[in-house]
Structure formats: C-alpha cells, structure tokens
Short mmCIF file of C-alpha atoms and ligand atoms in Angstrom, two decimals:
data_model
loop_
_atom_site.label_atom_id
_atom_site.label_comp_id
_atom_site.label_asym_id
_atom_site.label_seq_id
_atom_site.Cartn_x
_atom_site.Cartn_y
_atom_site.Cartn_z
CA UNK A 1 -11.77 10.58 -15.54
CA UNK A 2 -12.74 7.42 -13.66
CA UNK A 3 -16.42 7.64 -14.56
CA UNK A 4 -15.49 8.08 -18.24
CA UNK A 5 -13.16 5.10 -17.99
CA UNK A 6 -15.79 2.91 -16.32
CA UNK A 7 -18.40 3.91 -18.88
CA UNK A 8 -16.03 3.11 -21.75
CA UNK A 9 -15.45 -0.34 -20.22
CA UNK A 10 -19.22 -0.84 -19.93
CA UNK A 11 -19.00 -1.14 -16.13
CA UNK A 12 -22.05 -0.25 -14.06
CA UNK A 13 -19.85 1.50 -11.48
CA UNK A 14 -19.67 5.07 -10.21
CA UNK A 15 -16.73 7.02 -8.80
CA UNK A 16 -17.60 9.53 -6.09
CA UNK A 17 -15.52 11.90 -3.99
CA UNK A 18 -15.95 11.73 -0.22
CA UNK A 19 -14.27 13.94 2.34
CA UNK A 20 -13.03 11.91 5.29
CA UNK A 21 -11.36 13.20 8.43
CA UNK A 22 -8.00 11.50 9.00
CA UNK A 23 -9.21 10.47 12.48
CA UNK A 24 -12.13 8.61 10.86
CA UNK A 25 -10.30 6.91 8.00
CA UNK A 26 -10.52 3.44 9.56
CA UNK A 27 -14.31 3.71 9.98
CA UNK A 28 -14.71 5.14 6.47
CA UNK A 29 -12.80 2.23 4.92
CA UNK A 30 -14.81 -0.30 6.95
CA UNK A 31 -18.00 1.44 5.81
CA UNK A 32 -16.93 1.30 2.17
CA UNK A 33 -16.21 -2.43 2.55
CA UNK A 34 -19.59 -2.99 4.19
CA UNK A 35 -21.27 -1.16 1.31
CA UNK A 36 -19.38 -3.46 -1.08
CA UNK A 37 -17.40 -0.70 -2.72
CA UNK A 38 -15.11 -2.11 -5.41
CA UNK A 39 -12.24 0.07 -4.25
CA UNK A 40 -11.15 3.54 -3.24
CA UNK A 41 -8.42 6.02 -4.00
CA UNK A 42 -6.82 7.91 -1.14
CA UNK A 43 -5.09 11.24 -1.15
CA UNK A 44 -2.93 13.19 1.31
CA UNK A 45 -2.77 12.59 4.30
CA UNK A 46 -4.65 9.29 4.07
CA UNK A 47 -2.06 7.60 1.86
CA UNK A 48 0.33 7.15 4.78
CA UNK A 49 -2.31 6.51 7.44
CA UNK A 50 -3.86 3.68 5.40
CA UNK A 51 -0.63 1.66 5.28
CA UNK A 52 -1.22 0.02 8.65
CA UNK A 53 -4.97 -0.43 8.05
CA UNK A 54 -4.62 -2.77 5.07
CA UNK A 55 -5.04 -6.54 5.41
CA UNK A 56 -2.65 -7.12 2.50
CA UNK A 57 -0.05 -4.75 1.05
CA UNK A 58 1.01 -5.05 -2.56
CA UNK A 59 4.76 -4.77 -3.21
CA UNK A 60 4.14 -1.28 -4.69
CA UNK A 61 2.60 0.03 -1.44
CA UNK A 62 5.35 -1.53 0.66
CA UNK A 63 8.10 -0.21 -1.55
CA UNK A 64 6.88 3.39 -1.82
CA UNK A 65 5.53 3.49 1.74
CA UNK A 66 2.06 4.79 0.82
CA UNK A 67 -1.33 3.47 -0.31
CA UNK A 68 -3.24 5.49 -2.92
CA UNK A 69 -5.42 2.63 -4.20
CA UNK A 70 -7.40 0.10 -2.18
CA UNK A 71 -9.05 -2.93 -3.74
CA UNK A 72 -11.74 -4.62 -1.66
CA UNK A 73 -11.57 -8.38 -2.06
CA UNK A 74 -14.10 -11.04 -1.14
CA UNK A 75 -13.46 -14.60 0.04
CA UNK A 76 -15.45 -17.26 -1.74
CA UNK A 77 -16.76 -20.53 -0.28
CA UNK A 78 -13.46 -22.27 -1.12
CA UNK A 79 -11.40 -19.69 0.81
CA UNK A 80 -10.00 -17.94 -2.31
CA UNK A 81 -9.87 -14.12 -2.47
CA UNK A 82 -11.18 -12.24 -5.53
CA UNK A 83 -11.71 -8.54 -6.42
CA UNK A 84 -15.16 -7.59 -5.13
CA UNK A 85 -15.97 -5.90 -8.43
CA UNK A 86 -16.27 -9.28 -10.12
CA UNK A 87 -18.13 -11.20 -7.38
CA UNK A 88 -21.80 -11.88 -6.80
CA UNK A 89 -22.65 -10.60 -3.32
CA UNK A 90 -24.08 -13.90 -2.07
CA UNK A 91 -20.72 -15.59 -2.86
CA UNK A 92 -18.83 -13.32 -0.44
CA UNK A 93 -18.05 -14.86 2.95
CA UNK A 94 -15.58 -12.17 4.13
CA UNK A 95 -14.05 -8.92 2.83
CA UNK A 96 -10.46 -7.69 3.07
CA UNK A 97 -8.54 -4.58 2.00
CA UNK A 98 -5.62 -4.86 -0.41
CA UNK A 99 -3.42 -1.73 -0.65
CA UNK A 100 -1.51 -0.62 -3.76
CA UNK A 101 0.46 2.41 -4.89
CA UNK A 102 0.06 3.58 -8.48
CA UNK A 103 1.67 7.03 -8.06
CA UNK A 104 5.30 6.13 -8.51
CA UNK A 105 4.98 4.31 -11.83
CA UNK A 106 2.70 7.07 -13.12
CA UNK A 107 5.47 9.64 -12.65
CA UNK A 108 7.96 7.82 -14.87
CA UNK A 109 5.34 6.79 -17.42
CA UNK A 110 4.16 10.37 -17.83
CA UNK A 111 7.69 11.81 -18.03
CA UNK A 112 8.62 9.22 -20.65
CA UNK A 113 5.49 9.65 -22.77
CA UNK A 114 4.99 13.40 -22.37
CA UNK A 115 8.62 14.56 -22.79
CA UNK A 116 9.92 11.67 -24.93
CA UNK A 117 12.89 11.23 -22.55
CA UNK A 118 14.38 7.87 -21.73
CA UNK A 119 15.11 8.03 -18.01
CA UNK A 120 17.56 5.18 -17.72
CA UNK A 121 21.02 6.80 -17.69
CA UNK A 122 19.55 10.31 -17.59
CA UNK A 123 20.82 13.23 -15.46
CA UNK A 124 17.96 14.67 -13.43
CA UNK A 125 17.59 17.75 -11.24
CA UNK A 126 14.68 17.14 -8.86
CA UNK A 127 13.14 20.12 -7.05
CA UNK A 128 11.20 19.24 -3.89
CA UNK A 129 11.41 16.58 -1.21
CA UNK A 130 7.83 16.44 0.08
CA UNK A 131 5.56 13.44 -0.44
CA UNK A 132 5.65 13.58 -4.25
CA UNK A 133 9.35 14.54 -4.46
CA UNK A 134 10.33 11.66 -2.20
CA UNK A 135 8.46 9.06 -4.27
CA UNK A 136 9.81 10.56 -7.52
CA UNK A 137 13.39 10.38 -6.22
CA UNK A 138 13.05 6.73 -5.18
CA UNK A 139 11.32 5.77 -8.43
CA UNK A 140 13.92 7.60 -10.57
CA UNK A 141 16.69 5.73 -8.76
CA UNK A 142 14.92 2.43 -9.47
CA UNK A 143 14.61 3.53 -13.11
CA UNK A 144 18.40 3.84 -13.20
CA UNK A 145 19.00 7.56 -13.76
CA UNK A 146 22.76 8.13 -13.81
CA UNK A 147 22.74 11.35 -11.73
CA UNK A 148 20.10 12.62 -9.38
CA UNK A 149 20.51 16.15 -8.01
CA UNK A 150 18.20 16.96 -5.11
CA UNK A 151 17.18 20.49 -4.17
CA UNK A 152 14.64 21.40 -1.51
CA UNK A 153 13.84 24.60 0.34
CA UNK A 154 14.40 22.68 3.58
CA UNK A 155 17.67 20.96 2.75
CA UNK A 156 17.48 18.42 5.58
CA UNK A 157 14.48 16.79 3.87
CA UNK A 158 16.44 16.35 0.63
CA UNK A 159 19.24 14.80 2.70
CA UNK A 160 16.70 12.37 4.24
CA UNK A 161 15.53 11.36 0.77
CA UNK A 162 19.14 10.82 -0.32
CA UNK A 163 19.68 8.57 2.70
CA UNK A 164 16.47 6.67 1.96
CA UNK A 165 17.66 5.93 -1.59
CA UNK A 166 20.83 4.49 -0.07
CA UNK A 167 18.77 2.28 2.25
CA UNK A 168 15.94 1.16 -0.03
CA UNK A 169 17.54 1.04 -3.49
CA UNK A 170 20.74 -0.78 -2.49
CA UNK A 171 21.81 -1.82 -6.00
CA UNK A 172 21.53 1.73 -7.33
CA UNK A 173 24.61 2.46 -9.44
CA UNK A 174 24.05 6.18 -10.12
CA UNK A 175 25.13 9.24 -8.14
CA UNK A 176 22.86 11.16 -5.79
CA UNK A 177 23.94 14.67 -4.78
CA UNK A 178 22.41 17.59 -2.92
CA UNK A 179 22.34 20.95 -4.73
CA UNK A 180 22.57 22.12 -8.33
CA UNK A 181 24.64 20.42 -11.05
CA UNK A 182 27.22 22.45 -12.98
CA UNK A 183 26.71 21.03 -16.47
CA UNK A 184 23.69 20.01 -18.51
CA UNK A 185 20.84 17.83 -17.30
CA UNK A 186 18.34 15.83 -19.32
CA UNK A 187 15.45 16.72 -17.05
CA UNK A 188 14.50 19.25 -14.40
CA UNK A 189 11.49 18.02 -12.47
CA UNK A 190 9.41 20.29 -10.24
CA UNK A 191 7.87 18.34 -7.39
CA UNK A 192 7.35 21.38 -5.15
CA UNK A 193 4.05 23.16 -4.70
CA UNK A 194 5.66 26.48 -5.72
CA UNK A 195 3.67 27.54 -8.79
CA UNK A 196 0.23 26.42 -7.66
CA UNK A 197 -0.74 30.00 -6.82
CA UNK A 198 -0.04 33.12 -8.84
CA UNK A 199 2.71 35.10 -7.16
CA UNK A 200 4.50 31.96 -5.92
CA UNK A 201 8.30 32.09 -6.19
CA UNK A 202 10.12 29.97 -8.79
CA UNK A 203 10.87 26.48 -7.44
CA UNK A 204 14.59 26.82 -8.31
CA UNK A 205 17.37 29.38 -7.90
CA UNK A 206 18.02 31.01 -11.29
CA UNK A 207 21.42 32.23 -10.11
CA UNK A 208 22.56 28.69 -9.45
CA UNK A 209 20.80 27.01 -12.37
CA UNK A 210 19.94 28.18 -15.88
CA UNK A 211 17.02 26.36 -17.50
CA UNK A 212 18.88 26.58 -20.81
CA UNK A 213 21.03 23.74 -19.43
CA UNK A 214 18.06 21.33 -19.36
CA UNK A 215 16.73 19.31 -22.29
CA UNK A 216 13.28 18.82 -20.76
CA UNK A 217 11.28 20.27 -17.89
CA UNK A 218 8.36 18.59 -16.14
CA UNK A 219 6.09 20.21 -13.57
CA UNK A 220 3.93 17.97 -11.40
CA UNK A 221 1.51 20.89 -11.13
CA UNK A 222 -1.17 20.68 -13.83
CA UNK A 223 -3.30 23.63 -12.87
CA UNK A 224 -2.36 26.22 -14.05
CA UNK A 225 -1.58 24.28 -17.24
CA UNK A 226 1.64 26.25 -17.61
CA UNK A 227 3.32 27.47 -14.43
CA UNK A 228 5.88 30.29 -14.51
CA UNK A 229 8.53 27.56 -14.23
CA UNK A 230 7.23 25.68 -17.29
CA UNK A 231 6.84 28.93 -19.24
CA UNK A 232 10.44 29.90 -18.49
CA UNK A 233 11.61 26.40 -19.44
CA UNK A 234 9.75 26.56 -22.73
CA UNK A 235 11.27 29.99 -23.44
CA UNK A 236 14.71 28.51 -22.70
CA UNK A 237 14.14 25.84 -25.36
CA UNK A 238 13.21 22.87 -23.12
CA UNK A 239 10.63 20.28 -24.03
CA UNK A 240 7.95 20.73 -21.39
CA UNK A 241 5.10 18.77 -19.84
CA UNK A 242 2.83 19.28 -16.85
CA UNK A 243 1.55 16.77 -14.29
CA UNK A 244 -1.77 15.93 -15.94
CA UNK A 245 -0.30 12.72 -17.37
CA UNK A 246 0.82 11.71 -13.89
CA UNK A 247 -2.72 12.16 -12.59
CA UNK A 248 -4.09 10.23 -15.58
CA UNK A 249 -1.76 7.25 -15.29
CA UNK A 250 -2.16 6.75 -11.53
CA UNK A 251 -5.91 6.67 -12.15
CA UNK A 252 -5.67 4.37 -15.16
CA UNK A 253 -3.57 1.93 -13.13
CA UNK A 254 -6.12 2.04 -10.28
CA UNK A 255 -8.95 1.22 -12.68
CA UNK A 256 -6.94 -1.74 -13.97
CA UNK A 257 -6.40 -2.97 -10.40
CA UNK A 258 -10.14 -2.79 -9.64
CA UNK A 259 -11.42 -4.17 -12.94
CA UNK A 260 -8.66 -6.46 -14.21
CA UNK A 261 -9.15 -4.79 -17.62
CA UNK A 262 -6.92 -2.50 -19.70
CA UNK A 263 -7.85 1.11 -18.86
CA UNK A 264 -9.31 3.17 -21.73
CA UNK A 265 -6.68 5.89 -21.48
CA UNK A 266 -7.92 7.91 -24.45
CA UNK A 267 -11.40 8.36 -22.97
CA UNK A 268 -9.99 9.03 -19.52
CA UNK A 269 -7.57 11.68 -20.82
CA UNK A 270 -10.37 13.41 -22.74
CA UNK A 271 -12.54 13.54 -19.62
CA UNK A 272 -9.67 14.92 -17.57
CA UNK A 273 -9.06 17.69 -20.09
CA UNK A 274 -12.72 18.64 -20.17
CA UNK A 275 -12.90 18.91 -16.39
CA UNK A 276 -9.47 20.29 -15.53
CA UNK A 277 -9.31 22.79 -18.40
CA UNK A 278 -12.98 23.63 -19.10
CA UNK A 279 -11.87 26.85 -20.79
CA UNK A 280 -9.83 24.95 -23.40
CA UNK A 281 -11.10 22.99 -26.35
CA UNK A 282 -9.69 19.75 -27.77
CA UNK A 283 -7.18 17.27 -26.32
P1 NAP B 301 4.15 18.36 0.12
O1 NAP B 301 4.45 17.02 0.71
O2 NAP B 301 3.40 19.36 0.93
O3 NAP B 301 5.57 19.00 -0.31
C1 NAP B 301 5.65 20.31 -0.79
C2 NAP B 301 7.02 20.54 -1.37
O4 NAP B 301 7.05 21.84 -1.97
C3 NAP B 301 8.15 20.53 -0.34
O5 NAP B 301 9.31 20.05 -0.95
C4 NAP B 301 8.26 22.02 0.01
O6 NAP B 301 9.51 22.38 0.54
C5 NAP B 301 8.08 22.61 -1.37
N1 NAP B 301 7.66 24.02 -1.34
C6 NAP B 301 6.46 24.48 -0.91
N2 NAP B 301 6.42 25.82 -1.07
C7 NAP B 301 7.61 26.19 -1.61
C8 NAP B 301 8.17 27.44 -2.00
N3 NAP B 301 7.49 28.58 -1.84
N4 NAP B 301 9.41 27.44 -2.54
C9 NAP B 301 10.09 26.29 -2.68
N5 NAP B 301 9.63 25.07 -2.32
C10 NAP B 301 8.39 25.03 -1.79
O7 NAP B 301 3.36 18.23 -1.24
P2 NAP B 301 3.42 17.02 -2.31
O8 NAP B 301 2.31 16.08 -2.05
O9 NAP B 301 4.82 16.52 -2.35
O10 NAP B 301 3.05 17.78 -3.68
C11 NAP B 301 4.03 18.59 -4.33
C12 NAP B 301 3.46 19.12 -5.64
O11 NAP B 301 3.20 18.03 -6.52
C13 NAP B 301 2.14 19.87 -5.47
O12 NAP B 301 2.14 20.97 -6.34
C14 NAP B 301 1.09 18.87 -5.93
O13 NAP B 301 -0.02 19.52 -6.49
C15 NAP B 301 1.87 18.11 -7.01
N6 NAP B 301 1.36 16.74 -7.19
C16 NAP B 301 0.86 16.42 -8.42
C17 NAP B 301 0.36 15.17 -8.65
C18 NAP B 301 -0.18 14.81 -10.01
O14 NAP B 301 -0.88 13.80 -10.14
N7 NAP B 301 0.15 15.56 -11.04
C19 NAP B 301 0.37 14.21 -7.63
C20 NAP B 301 0.92 14.56 -6.39
C21 NAP B 301 1.41 15.83 -6.18
P3 NAP B 301 9.77 22.29 2.14
O15 NAP B 301 10.13 20.86 2.40
O16 NAP B 301 10.90 23.23 2.39
O17 NAP B 301 8.50 22.70 2.83
#
C-alpha cells in the first residue's frame, strides 16, 4: 500500500517492514533517524512505548495516547525544523522525532465512507475495549454519537473506557452505557479480535442483541474479508463493511504526514486489495 502510494507520487522512497523487540525500540528509532529514514509506522505494542520517546507529540498522539506514525524532522542552519523527506542531507544540523496518531480518524472516516452512516447523533453498540476499542470509543464520543453502548468480555475494561470518556471528552453531550441497548442502533462495531480465527466465538451475545436491530455493522477485522459476525449482519439486512478501509486511511494519513502531499488513495487501495486478498480479482 505505501510503496504503491509513494510510486504514484513519484517519490524515490521505499517502505520496509522491520521486526523490533519492544526492549530495543529506542535504539531502533535512533538507528532509523541516523539512517535518515523519512518516518516510520509503529504497531502494537510499540505504539504506547513510543509515546515517551518522541521529542515532539502532535495533538493526535497526545489525545489518543498512542503513536502509530513518526516523522523524522531535520533542523536547518536557521534553527527551523522540516520533514526530513524534503531536506538535502547536508542542510541537516540535528534530527528529532515527531509522533502522530492516524488510527483514530481512520476509524470514523472508514465507517462513514464504507457504510454511508453519519456518525454525529448516531446510536452505536461497540464490542471490545482493547487498544482499538478504546480509541474507537473516544473518537466516536468526539464525533458526537448520541448513544454509545460498550460491551467487552472483561467488563471492567469497558468501565475504564467509559470513565476515560468522562475524563478526556468533557464536553461530550451523549450517553455512554455498559451493556446492550434495548432498541435499534445505527451501528454495531466489532473491535474485538473474535473472528480472526475460524472457530472463534461471535463477538456479541445473540440472546441479548439481535443484529436485525442494527442498520449497519462494521468489523475492524479485514482478514477474513467476511467474518461470521459480518456474514450474520449481512443476512440480518445490515449494511456491512470490514476494517480494510481503516487500515487504508491510517496509512494514507501517514503518507501525507511524511510527504506533505495528498495521498493517492485509489492506488493505495488497489495495492492493499491485491496483497490482502490475492485470491480475489478487482477492487
Ligand atoms: P487487543 O488490545 O488485544 O484487544 C482485544 C479485544 O478483543 C479485547 O476487547 C478482548 O476482550 C476482545 N476479545 C478477544 N478474544 C475474544 C473472544 N474470544 N470473545 C470476545 N472478546 C474477545 O487488540 P486490539 O489492538 O484492540 O485489536 C482488536 C481487533 O481490531 C483485532 O481483530 C485487530 O486485528 C483489529 N484491528 C484492526 C485494525 C485495522 O486497521 N483494520 C487496526 C487495529 C486493530 P478482553 O478485554 O476481555 O480480553
């Protein structure tokens, strides 16, 4: 996805995957800076560890409490900081790390574009309170959903997320509740990992909630392309979407942060499809 995006922008950059032990993250980031990397993406568990390693935190990283995108920046002879991707190496007098988070906005952008739902004022049932569920809950509150129902296998974690919304989204005017709603919802959002493997249980309790009461269903899981949850939602008449758009948009936003250019989303989506669903044809 990133290499396709960089090629479409005519950038002579390459995106590579590196496995880094959490205990060596600091050294790995320093090494990337020394090698004049333009930036890096981080995944679990590095997103949280990197927070305190950044020289500068963007509002997005501070707000969502995690860094998934780092931009290396160089200081020029006048003391101004610029993205390293646009600097000649001999102009760089020092390098710093600037941390961002592009995950949270990607969730709402994908839900909006892939299900056609307007989230402001919507009633949402959110399944899961792990890393992704927590960020989704906070971002949905900021988006102004009118009701947010939180369900998690370990209920205390859903309660913690509810408390965090109270602390960090103080002007939030909607209602947050633990458990299943009685009436209809606009969206049921799976942010659990139940469904990644065949034989996994459903992420919700079908006795307490009937998918026929939801207008749309979104599963953050994108492989398999249709989980048992999404299949059941489709059979119940819901509009459905999987998490591929979320993956796409967090990456597109990262490329924009590194390059300062508008990401070529069409080319990036096509590359994602080819690599995530090699057995399928067409986008
Ligand atoms: P995580 O922090 O490990 O959280 C896992 C969540 O799933 C927890 O809420 C956990 O409940 C729940 N869970 C696990 N097994 C379950 C089961 N058998 N039944 C019910 N609930 C179960 O993981 P995460 O980072 O939040 O990721 C969650 C999902 O989102 C994963 O499937 C991941 O692939 C997906 N994701 C997708 C994208 C994307 O770009 N599309 C990005 C990030 C994550 P407990 O608290 O009770 O353990």
